[in-house]
């Protein structure tokens, strides 16, 4: 089974803000699973495989393990 990463974890790996990750999900650049939520902000989980696939397609991005 694939690892599911939080928006914060993906942001740390990509070295961007969490808002950027949410924007990538909203625009369809990064596939994510939407979780049920009771708060203002939608919660997502991103498969590690999906993130690695995105990084392979975009060679200018780099995977950074925190």
Short mmCIF file of C-alpha atoms in Angstrom, two decimals:
data_model
loop_
_atom_site.label_atom_id
_atom_site.label_comp_id
_atom_site.label_asym_id
_atom_site.label_seq_id
_atom_site.Cartn_x
_atom_site.Cartn_y
_atom_site.Cartn_z
CA UNK A 1 0.00 0.00 0.00
CA UNK A 2 1.20 3.48 -0.83
CA UNK A 3 2.15 6.05 1.80
CA UNK A 4 -0.32 8.89 2.15
CA UNK A 5 1.26 12.27 2.79
CA UNK A 6 -0.35 15.33 4.32
CA UNK A 7 -0.30 18.69 2.60
CA UNK A 8 2.33 19.86 5.12
CA UNK A 9 4.57 16.88 4.41
CA UNK A 10 4.37 17.45 0.66
CA UNK A 11 5.08 21.15 1.19
CA UNK A 12 8.20 20.27 3.21
CA UNK A 13 9.40 17.82 0.56
CA UNK A 14 8.89 20.34 -2.25
CA UNK A 15 10.08 23.25 -0.10
CA UNK A 16 6.99 25.31 -0.84
CA UNK A 17 4.14 26.69 1.25
CA UNK A 18 1.15 24.45 2.03
CA UNK A 19 -1.04 26.92 0.10
CA UNK A 20 0.96 26.11 -3.03
CA UNK A 21 0.33 22.38 -2.56
CA UNK A 22 -3.42 22.99 -2.12
CA UNK A 23 -3.37 25.12 -5.27
CA UNK A 24 -1.63 22.32 -7.22
CA UNK A 25 -4.36 19.93 -6.06
CA UNK A 26 -7.17 22.36 -6.93
CA UNK A 27 -5.77 22.98 -10.44
CA UNK A 28 -5.36 19.25 -11.08
CA UNK A 29 -1.57 19.27 -11.25
CA UNK A 30 -1.29 16.99 -8.21
CA UNK A 31 -3.80 14.21 -7.62
CA UNK A 32 -5.05 13.93 -4.04
CA UNK A 33 -7.65 12.18 -1.93
CA UNK A 34 -10.17 14.54 -0.31
CA UNK A 35 -11.04 13.79 3.28
CA UNK A 36 -14.32 14.65 4.94
CA UNK A 37 -13.94 17.90 6.82
CA UNK A 38 -15.81 20.02 9.32
CA UNK A 39 -13.44 22.97 9.19
CA UNK A 40 -13.05 25.79 6.69
CA UNK A 41 -10.10 24.22 4.89
CA UNK A 42 -10.41 21.04 2.83
CA UNK A 43 -8.10 18.22 3.95
CA UNK A 44 -6.14 16.24 1.39
CA UNK A 45 -3.80 13.28 1.34
CA UNK A 46 -1.35 12.74 -1.49
CA UNK A 47 0.09 9.36 -2.41
CA UNK A 48 3.89 9.28 -2.32
CA UNK A 49 3.80 7.52 -5.71
CA UNK A 50 1.82 10.41 -7.18
CA UNK A 51 4.31 12.95 -5.86
CA UNK A 52 7.26 10.95 -7.20
CA UNK A 53 5.52 10.69 -10.59
CA UNK A 54 5.06 14.46 -10.68
CA UNK A 55 8.72 14.96 -9.87
CA UNK A 56 9.78 12.55 -12.63
CA UNK A 57 7.73 14.47 -15.21
CA UNK A 58 9.07 17.82 -14.04
CA UNK A 59 12.83 17.48 -13.92
CA UNK A 60 13.25 21.03 -12.61
CA UNK A 61 11.57 19.93 -9.34
CA UNK A 62 13.61 18.02 -6.81
CA UNK A 63 12.61 15.60 -4.06
CA UNK A 64 13.96 16.72 -0.70
CA UNK A 65 13.55 14.49 2.35
CA UNK A 66 13.23 16.55 5.53
#
